[in-house]
mmCIF file of C-alpha atoms in Angstrom:
data_model
loop_
_atom_site.group_PDB
_atom_site.id
_atom_site.type_symbol
_atom_site.label_atom_id
_atom_site.label_comp_id
_atom_site.label_asym_id
_atom_site.label_seq_id
_atom_site.Cartn_x
_atom_site.Cartn_y
_atom_site.Cartn_z
ATOM 1 C CA UNK W 1 8.820 33.123 16.626
ATOM 2 C CA UNK W 2 11.001 32.255 13.643
ATOM 3 C CA UNK W 3 10.529 28.535 14.358
ATOM 4 C CA UNK W 4 6.739 28.936 14.489
ATOM 5 C CA UNK W 5 6.766 30.804 11.155
ATOM 6 C CA UNK W 6 8.890 28.061 9.579
ATOM 7 C CA UNK W 7 6.594 25.406 11.050
ATOM 8 C CA UNK W 8 3.550 27.146 9.594
ATOM 9 C CA UNK W 9 5.213 27.443 6.169
ATOM 10 C CA UNK W 10 6.195 23.771 6.075
ATOM 11 C CA UNK W 11 2.752 22.652 7.181
ATOM 12 C CA UNK W 12 1.140 24.839 4.527
ATOM 13 C CA UNK W 13 3.240 23.094 1.871
ATOM 14 C CA UNK W 14 2.241 19.660 3.148
ATOM 15 C CA UNK W 15 -1.464 20.535 3.361
ATOM 16 C CA UNK W 16 -1.429 21.289 -0.364
ATOM 17 C CA UNK W 17 -0.717 17.629 -1.199
ATOM 18 C CA UNK W 18 -3.619 15.768 -2.814
ATOM 19 C CA UNK W 19 -2.853 12.518 -0.987
ATOM 20 C CA UNK W 20 -3.409 12.612 2.780
ATOM 21 C CA UNK W 21 -0.069 12.792 4.529
ATOM 22 C CA UNK W 22 -1.305 10.577 7.369
ATOM 23 C CA UNK W 23 -3.688 7.675 7.767
ATOM 24 C CA UNK W 24 -4.581 7.575 11.467
ATOM 25 C CA UNK W 25 -5.961 4.136 12.327
ATOM 26 C CA UNK W 26 -7.842 3.340 15.529
ATOM 27 C CA UNK W 27 -8.741 -0.256 16.401
ATOM 28 C CA UNK W 28 -11.767 -0.699 18.677
ATOM 29 C CA UNK W 29 -13.897 -3.344 20.314
ATOM 30 C CA UNK W 30 -16.382 -2.403 23.030
ATOM 31 C CA UNK W 31 -14.247 0.639 23.775
ATOM 32 C CA UNK W 32 -16.907 3.171 24.789
ATOM 33 C CA UNK W 33 -14.948 4.167 27.911
ATOM 34 C CA UNK W 34 -11.547 4.523 26.254
ATOM 35 C CA UNK W 35 -12.458 5.900 22.823
ATOM 36 C CA UNK W 36 -13.599 9.478 23.666
ATOM 37 C CA UNK W 37 -10.083 10.613 24.648
ATOM 38 C CA UNK W 38 -8.714 9.237 21.372
ATOM 39 C CA UNK W 39 -11.421 10.900 19.280
ATOM 40 C CA UNK W 40 -10.935 14.220 21.082
ATOM 41 C CA UNK W 41 -7.209 14.187 20.420
ATOM 42 C CA UNK W 42 -7.717 13.531 16.698
ATOM 43 C CA UNK W 43 -10.487 16.101 16.342
ATOM 44 C CA UNK W 44 -8.451 18.926 17.880
ATOM 45 C CA UNK W 45 -5.287 18.492 15.783
ATOM 46 C CA UNK W 46 -4.094 21.760 14.237
ATOM 47 C CA UNK W 47 -2.683 19.867 11.234
ATOM 48 C CA UNK W 48 -5.553 18.683 9.059
ATOM 49 C CA UNK W 49 -4.059 16.743 6.134
ATOM 50 C CA UNK W 50 -5.047 13.293 7.361
ATOM 51 C CA UNK W 51 -7.684 10.622 6.987
ATOM 52 C CA UNK W 52 -9.102 8.858 10.021
ATOM 53 C CA UNK W 53 -10.086 5.194 10.036
ATOM 54 C CA UNK W 54 -11.879 3.440 12.875
ATOM 55 C CA UNK W 55 -11.676 -0.323 12.448
ATOM 56 C CA UNK W 56 -14.136 -1.874 14.864
ATOM 57 C CA UNK W 57 -14.597 -5.559 15.720
ATOM 58 C CA UNK W 58 -18.421 -5.419 15.719
ATOM 59 C CA UNK W 59 -18.829 -3.770 19.120
ATOM 60 C CA UNK W 60 -22.136 -4.224 20.962
ATOM 61 C CA UNK W 61 -21.801 -1.088 23.081
ATOM 62 C CA UNK W 62 -21.803 2.591 22.017
ATOM 63 C CA UNK W 63 -18.326 2.545 20.441
ATOM 64 C CA UNK W 64 -19.489 2.920 16.842
ATOM 65 C CA UNK W 65 -22.038 5.579 17.793
ATOM 66 C CA UNK W 66 -19.326 7.640 19.496
ATOM 67 C CA UNK W 67 -17.174 7.441 16.375
ATOM 68 C CA UNK W 68 -20.082 8.492 14.151
ATOM 69 C CA UNK W 69 -20.848 11.458 16.407
ATOM 70 C CA UNK W 70 -17.207 12.524 16.763
ATOM 71 C CA UNK W 71 -17.428 15.363 14.268
ATOM 72 C CA UNK W 72 -14.150 14.314 12.613
ATOM 73 C CA UNK W 73 -14.416 15.236 8.949
ATOM 74 C CA UNK W 74 -14.210 12.318 6.520
ATOM 75 C CA UNK W 75 -14.006 9.635 9.199
ATOM 76 C CA UNK W 76 -14.233 6.091 7.817
ATOM 77 C CA UNK W 77 -15.817 3.545 10.151
ATOM 78 C CA UNK W 78 -15.732 -0.184 9.492
ATOM 79 C CA UNK W 79 -17.506 -2.416 12.003
ATOM 80 C CA UNK W 80 -17.376 -6.156 11.383
ATOM 81 C CA UNK W 81 -16.053 -9.276 13.131
ATOM 82 C CA UNK W 82 -12.295 -9.802 13.023
ATOM 83 C CA UNK W 83 -9.689 -12.220 14.321
ATOM 84 C CA UNK W 84 -8.190 -9.917 16.912
ATOM 85 C CA UNK W 85 -6.168 -6.720 17.190
ATOM 86 C CA UNK W 86 -3.543 -7.393 14.548
ATOM 87 C CA UNK W 87 -6.052 -8.731 12.022
ATOM 88 C CA UNK W 88 -7.936 -5.448 12.446
ATOM 89 C CA UNK W 89 -4.684 -3.507 11.973
ATOM 90 C CA UNK W 90 -4.109 -5.362 8.704
ATOM 91 C CA UNK W 91 -7.573 -4.235 7.572
ATOM 92 C CA UNK W 92 -6.555 -0.688 8.404
ATOM 93 C CA UNK W 93 -3.393 -0.967 6.313
ATOM 94 C CA UNK W 94 -5.366 -2.282 3.342
ATOM 95 C CA UNK W 95 -7.878 0.564 3.522
ATOM 96 C CA UNK W 96 -5.387 3.361 4.207
ATOM 97 C CA UNK W 97 -4.557 5.897 1.494
ATOM 98 C CA UNK W 98 -2.182 8.205 3.351
ATOM 99 C CA UNK W 99 1.550 8.473 2.864
ATOM 100 C CA UNK W 100 2.250 7.522 6.478
ATOM 101 C CA UNK W 101 0.479 5.184 8.911
ATOM 102 C CA UNK W 102 -0.216 6.058 12.552
ATOM 103 C CA UNK W 103 -1.833 3.433 14.796
ATOM 104 C CA UNK W 104 -3.637 5.213 17.618
ATOM 105 C CA UNK W 105 -5.679 2.620 19.461
ATOM 106 C CA UNK W 106 -8.657 3.279 21.701
ATOM 107 C CA UNK W 107 -7.463 4.968 24.884
ATOM 108 C CA UNK W 108 -4.249 6.287 23.354
ATOM 109 C CA UNK W 109 -4.101 9.911 22.245
ATOM 110 C CA UNK W 110 -1.972 12.562 20.630
ATOM 111 C CA UNK W 111 -0.082 14.423 23.346
ATOM 112 C CA UNK W 112 -1.139 17.885 22.206
ATOM 113 C CA UNK W 113 -3.128 19.605 19.437
ATOM 114 C CA UNK W 114 0.209 20.198 17.643
ATOM 115 C CA UNK W 115 1.495 16.606 17.783
ATOM 116 C CA UNK W 116 0.539 15.811 14.196
ATOM 117 C CA UNK W 117 2.058 19.099 13.095
ATOM 118 C CA UNK W 118 5.324 18.186 14.845
ATOM 119 C CA UNK W 119 5.408 14.850 13.015
ATOM 120 C CA UNK W 120 4.660 16.567 9.691
ATOM 121 C CA UNK W 121 7.383 19.179 10.190
ATOM 122 C CA UNK W 122 9.969 16.515 11.093
ATOM 123 C CA UNK W 123 8.995 14.528 7.990
ATOM 124 C CA UNK W 124 9.223 17.551 5.691
ATOM 125 C CA UNK W 125 12.496 18.796 7.168
ATOM 126 C CA UNK W 126 14.114 15.381 6.607
ATOM 127 C CA UNK W 127 12.895 14.758 3.066
ATOM 128 C CA UNK W 128 9.974 12.496 4.042
ATOM 129 C CA UNK W 129 11.946 9.500 5.357
ATOM 130 C CA UNK W 130 10.516 6.023 5.814
ATOM 131 C CA UNK W 131 10.016 6.409 9.586
ATOM 132 C CA UNK W 132 9.185 9.398 11.781
ATOM 133 C CA UNK W 133 9.058 8.928 15.552
ATOM 134 C CA UNK W 134 8.921 10.650 18.919
ATOM 135 C CA UNK W 135 8.615 10.103 22.648
ATOM 136 C CA UNK W 136 5.720 8.642 24.642
ATOM 137 C CA UNK W 137 4.355 9.333 28.094
ATOM 138 C CA UNK W 138 2.129 7.007 30.109
ATOM 139 C CA UNK W 139 -1.283 8.109 31.366
ATOM 140 C CA UNK W 140 -3.943 6.413 33.467
ATOM 141 C CA UNK W 141 -7.650 6.023 32.714
ATOM 142 C CA UNK W 142 -8.344 9.527 34.067
ATOM 143 C CA UNK W 143 -5.726 10.888 31.613
ATOM 144 C CA UNK W 144 -3.334 11.833 34.408
ATOM 145 C CA UNK W 145 0.401 11.610 33.806
ATOM 146 C CA UNK W 146 1.936 8.435 35.263
ATOM 147 C CA UNK W 147 5.511 8.472 33.983
ATOM 148 C CA UNK W 148 7.600 8.750 30.885
ATOM 149 C CA UNK W 149 7.913 5.431 29.099
ATOM 150 C CA UNK W 150 10.878 3.633 30.684
ATOM 151 C CA UNK W 151 12.315 2.813 27.241
ATOM 152 C CA UNK W 152 13.202 6.147 25.692
ATOM 153 C CA UNK W 153 13.297 6.758 21.935
ATOM 154 C CA UNK W 154 16.872 7.387 20.716
ATOM 155 C CA UNK W 155 17.881 10.459 18.725
ATOM 156 C CA UNK W 156 19.169 8.194 15.943
ATOM 157 C CA UNK W 157 17.125 5.115 15.089
ATOM 158 C CA UNK W 158 18.418 1.986 13.337
ATOM 159 C CA UNK W 159 17.487 -1.684 13.149
ATOM 160 C CA UNK W 160 20.111 -2.344 15.825
ATOM 161 C CA UNK W 161 18.337 0.041 18.225
ATOM 162 C CA UNK W 162 15.595 -2.519 18.851
ATOM 163 C CA UNK W 163 18.105 -5.070 20.170
ATOM 164 C CA UNK W 164 17.437 -3.301 23.484
ATOM 165 C CA UNK W 165 13.673 -3.792 23.182
ATOM 166 C CA UNK W 166 10.952 -1.673 21.658
ATOM 167 C CA UNK W 167 12.643 1.681 22.212
ATOM 168 C CA UNK W 168 9.935 3.519 20.279
ATOM 169 C CA UNK W 169 6.334 2.955 21.313
ATOM 170 C CA UNK W 170 4.289 1.519 18.461
ATOM 171 C CA UNK W 171 1.882 4.478 18.518
ATOM 172 C CA UNK W 172 4.817 6.895 18.188
ATOM 173 C CA UNK W 173 6.353 4.899 15.313
ATOM 174 C CA UNK W 174 5.062 6.517 12.107
ATOM 175 C CA UNK W 175 5.814 4.481 8.983
ATOM 176 C CA UNK W 176 5.497 5.096 5.259
ATOM 177 C CA UNK W 177 2.669 2.973 3.939
ATOM 178 C CA UNK W 178 4.765 1.759 1.000
ATOM 179 C CA UNK W 179 7.154 -0.151 3.285
ATOM 180 C CA UNK W 180 4.486 -1.430 5.709
ATOM 181 C CA UNK W 181 3.808 -5.148 5.359
ATOM 182 C CA UNK W 182 0.915 -6.941 7.126
ATOM 183 C CA UNK W 183 1.271 -7.867 10.793
ATOM 184 C CA UNK W 184 2.244 -11.491 11.386
ATOM 185 C CA UNK W 185 -0.839 -13.094 12.933
ATOM 186 C CA UNK W 186 1.208 -15.903 14.481
ATOM 187 C CA UNK W 187 1.913 -13.453 17.305
ATOM 188 C CA UNK W 188 -1.006 -12.560 19.588
ATOM 189 C CA UNK W 189 0.625 -9.916 21.790
ATOM 190 C CA UNK W 190 3.897 -8.721 20.230
ATOM 191 C CA UNK W 191 3.214 -8.645 16.494
ATOM 192 C CA UNK W 192 3.733 -4.868 16.691
ATOM 193 C CA UNK W 193 7.365 -5.366 17.778
ATOM 194 C CA UNK W 194 8.030 -7.849 14.960
ATOM 195 C CA UNK W 195 6.312 -5.507 12.481
ATOM 196 C CA UNK W 196 8.515 -2.614 13.570
ATOM 197 C CA UNK W 197 11.607 -4.769 13.071
ATOM 198 C CA UNK W 198 10.597 -5.542 9.489
ATOM 199 C CA UNK W 199 9.989 -1.846 8.865
ATOM 200 C CA UNK W 200 13.388 -0.960 10.337
ATOM 201 C CA UNK W 201 15.131 -3.534 8.128
ATOM 202 C CA UNK W 202 13.612 -1.843 5.059
ATOM 203 C CA UNK W 203 14.022 1.721 6.372
ATOM 204 C CA UNK W 204 16.272 4.040 4.366
ATOM 205 C CA UNK W 205 15.989 7.016 6.693
ATOM 206 C CA UNK W 206 14.235 8.306 9.796
ATOM 207 C CA UNK W 207 13.347 11.564 11.528
ATOM 208 C CA UNK W 208 13.018 12.270 15.247
ATOM 209 C CA UNK W 209 10.549 14.921 16.403
ATOM 210 C CA UNK W 210 12.407 15.497 19.662
ATOM 211 C CA UNK W 211 9.086 15.823 21.478
ATOM 212 C CA UNK W 212 6.462 13.756 23.284
ATOM 213 C CA UNK W 213 3.843 12.989 20.653
ATOM 214 C CA UNK W 214 1.762 10.196 22.241
ATOM 215 C CA UNK W 215 -0.072 9.649 25.525
ATOM 216 C CA UNK W 216 -0.218 5.877 26.010
ATOM 217 C CA UNK W 217 -2.943 4.348 28.180
ATOM 218 C CA UNK W 218 -1.196 1.961 30.571
ATOM 219 C CA UNK W 219 -3.951 -0.673 30.813
ATOM 220 C CA UNK W 220 -3.994 -1.792 27.170
ATOM 221 C CA UNK W 221 -4.076 -5.336 25.769
ATOM 222 C CA UNK W 222 -0.307 -5.888 26.024
ATOM 223 C CA UNK W 223 -0.217 -4.665 29.634
ATOM 224 C CA UNK W 224 -2.962 -7.135 30.597
ATOM 225 C CA UNK W 225 -0.976 -9.980 29.023
ATOM 226 C CA UNK W 226 2.486 -8.815 30.039
ATOM 227 C CA UNK W 227 4.177 -12.194 30.564
ATOM 228 C CA UNK W 228 2.818 -13.701 27.337
ATOM 229 C CA UNK W 229 3.974 -10.598 25.495
ATOM 230 C CA UNK W 230 7.495 -10.878 26.949
ATOM 231 C CA UNK W 231 7.741 -14.530 25.895
ATOM 232 C CA UNK W 232 6.705 -13.692 22.340
ATOM 233 C CA UNK W 233 9.117 -10.773 22.227
ATOM 234 C CA UNK W 234 11.971 -13.023 23.390
ATOM 235 C CA UNK W 235 11.228 -15.445 20.533
ATOM 236 C CA UNK W 236 11.159 -12.598 18.047
ATOM 237 C CA UNK W 237 14.474 -11.223 19.311
ATOM 238 C CA UNK W 238 16.039 -14.685 18.943
ATOM 239 C CA UNK W 239 14.819 -14.889 15.350
ATOM 240 C CA UNK W 240 16.126 -11.453 14.375
ATOM 241 C CA UNK W 241 19.216 -10.987 16.570
ATOM 242 C CA UNK W 242 20.349 -14.523 17.415
ATOM 243 C CA UNK W 243 19.658 -16.834 20.378
ATOM 244 C CA UNK W 244 22.882 -16.434 22.393
ATOM 245 C CA UNK W 245 23.100 -12.613 22.087
ATOM 246 C CA UNK W 246 19.438 -12.389 23.103
ATOM 247 C CA UNK W 247 19.970 -14.576 26.193
ATOM 248 C CA UNK W 248 23.000 -12.508 27.256
ATOM 249 C CA UNK W 249 21.085 -9.285 26.684
ATOM 250 C CA UNK W 250 18.147 -10.509 28.789
ATOM 251 C CA UNK W 251 20.479 -11.228 31.691
ATOM 252 C CA UNK W 252 21.430 -7.567 31.444
ATOM 253 C CA UNK W 253 17.747 -6.598 31.277
ATOM 254 C CA UNK W 254 17.104 -8.542 34.495
ATOM 255 C CA UNK W 255 19.775 -6.697 36.471
ATOM 256 C CA UNK W 256 18.767 -3.358 34.955
ATOM 257 C CA UNK W 257 15.149 -3.863 36.042
ATOM 258 C CA UNK W 258 16.246 -5.078 39.465
ATOM 259 C CA UNK W 259 18.333 -1.937 40.019
ATOM 260 C CA UNK W 260 15.465 0.241 38.857
ATOM 261 C CA UNK W 261 13.098 -1.390 41.374
ATOM 262 C CA UNK W 262 15.602 -1.069 44.211
ATOM 263 C CA UNK W 263 16.144 2.609 43.482
ATOM 264 C CA UNK W 264 12.448 3.456 43.115
#
């Protein structure tokens, strides 16, 4: 009860800010099947100090109509051709006005109506650090639980943490807009990992919610291009952490994955 009272008090303080605390950015293209779950999760958030941007790649289905009819107050919808997912994310960054950025793509959703509140409370309690993050669970197209993400977010996050891979799911990686640079469009499938690394290099502090905050749809763009994504990620790791250490680490990854498959 005391925790809930403290949570309410902290959220009340944050709501009084003139600038939105969060810019929630959803990238869409012909996403009429996946988008409703995302819109529902944003609409039902108990914490309201956010702006919501839908950056659409000129869909020719009902995606834009669903966003317009979502009932989310102050929603900003941009629908125009783009050069892919990360180009659209860069548009979102340029248009965002919030203190923190959250990328919640079509099909992904906040885990509960209090997820945004949990992020806000963690940010407030830790002096509004550069990065706030939490855990992620995987769901299927019917929104049923599949598993917890096999890479678990650590309690203490540093640049070195990502030597082991993308320990924090991109959607659960909430970054201050002032340290967020554009995504590198040289990467088609893993620009989010490289972007997170740049944010971590600049990060002066982080906060962990200690909770699951994101439901991640397992059949997203990266999942459909898994091998290409792994190759890009390997290149990025070599650039940031060195070639030989990355090769040695990937040998360890191979045996770790093999053991996991044998035990499952």
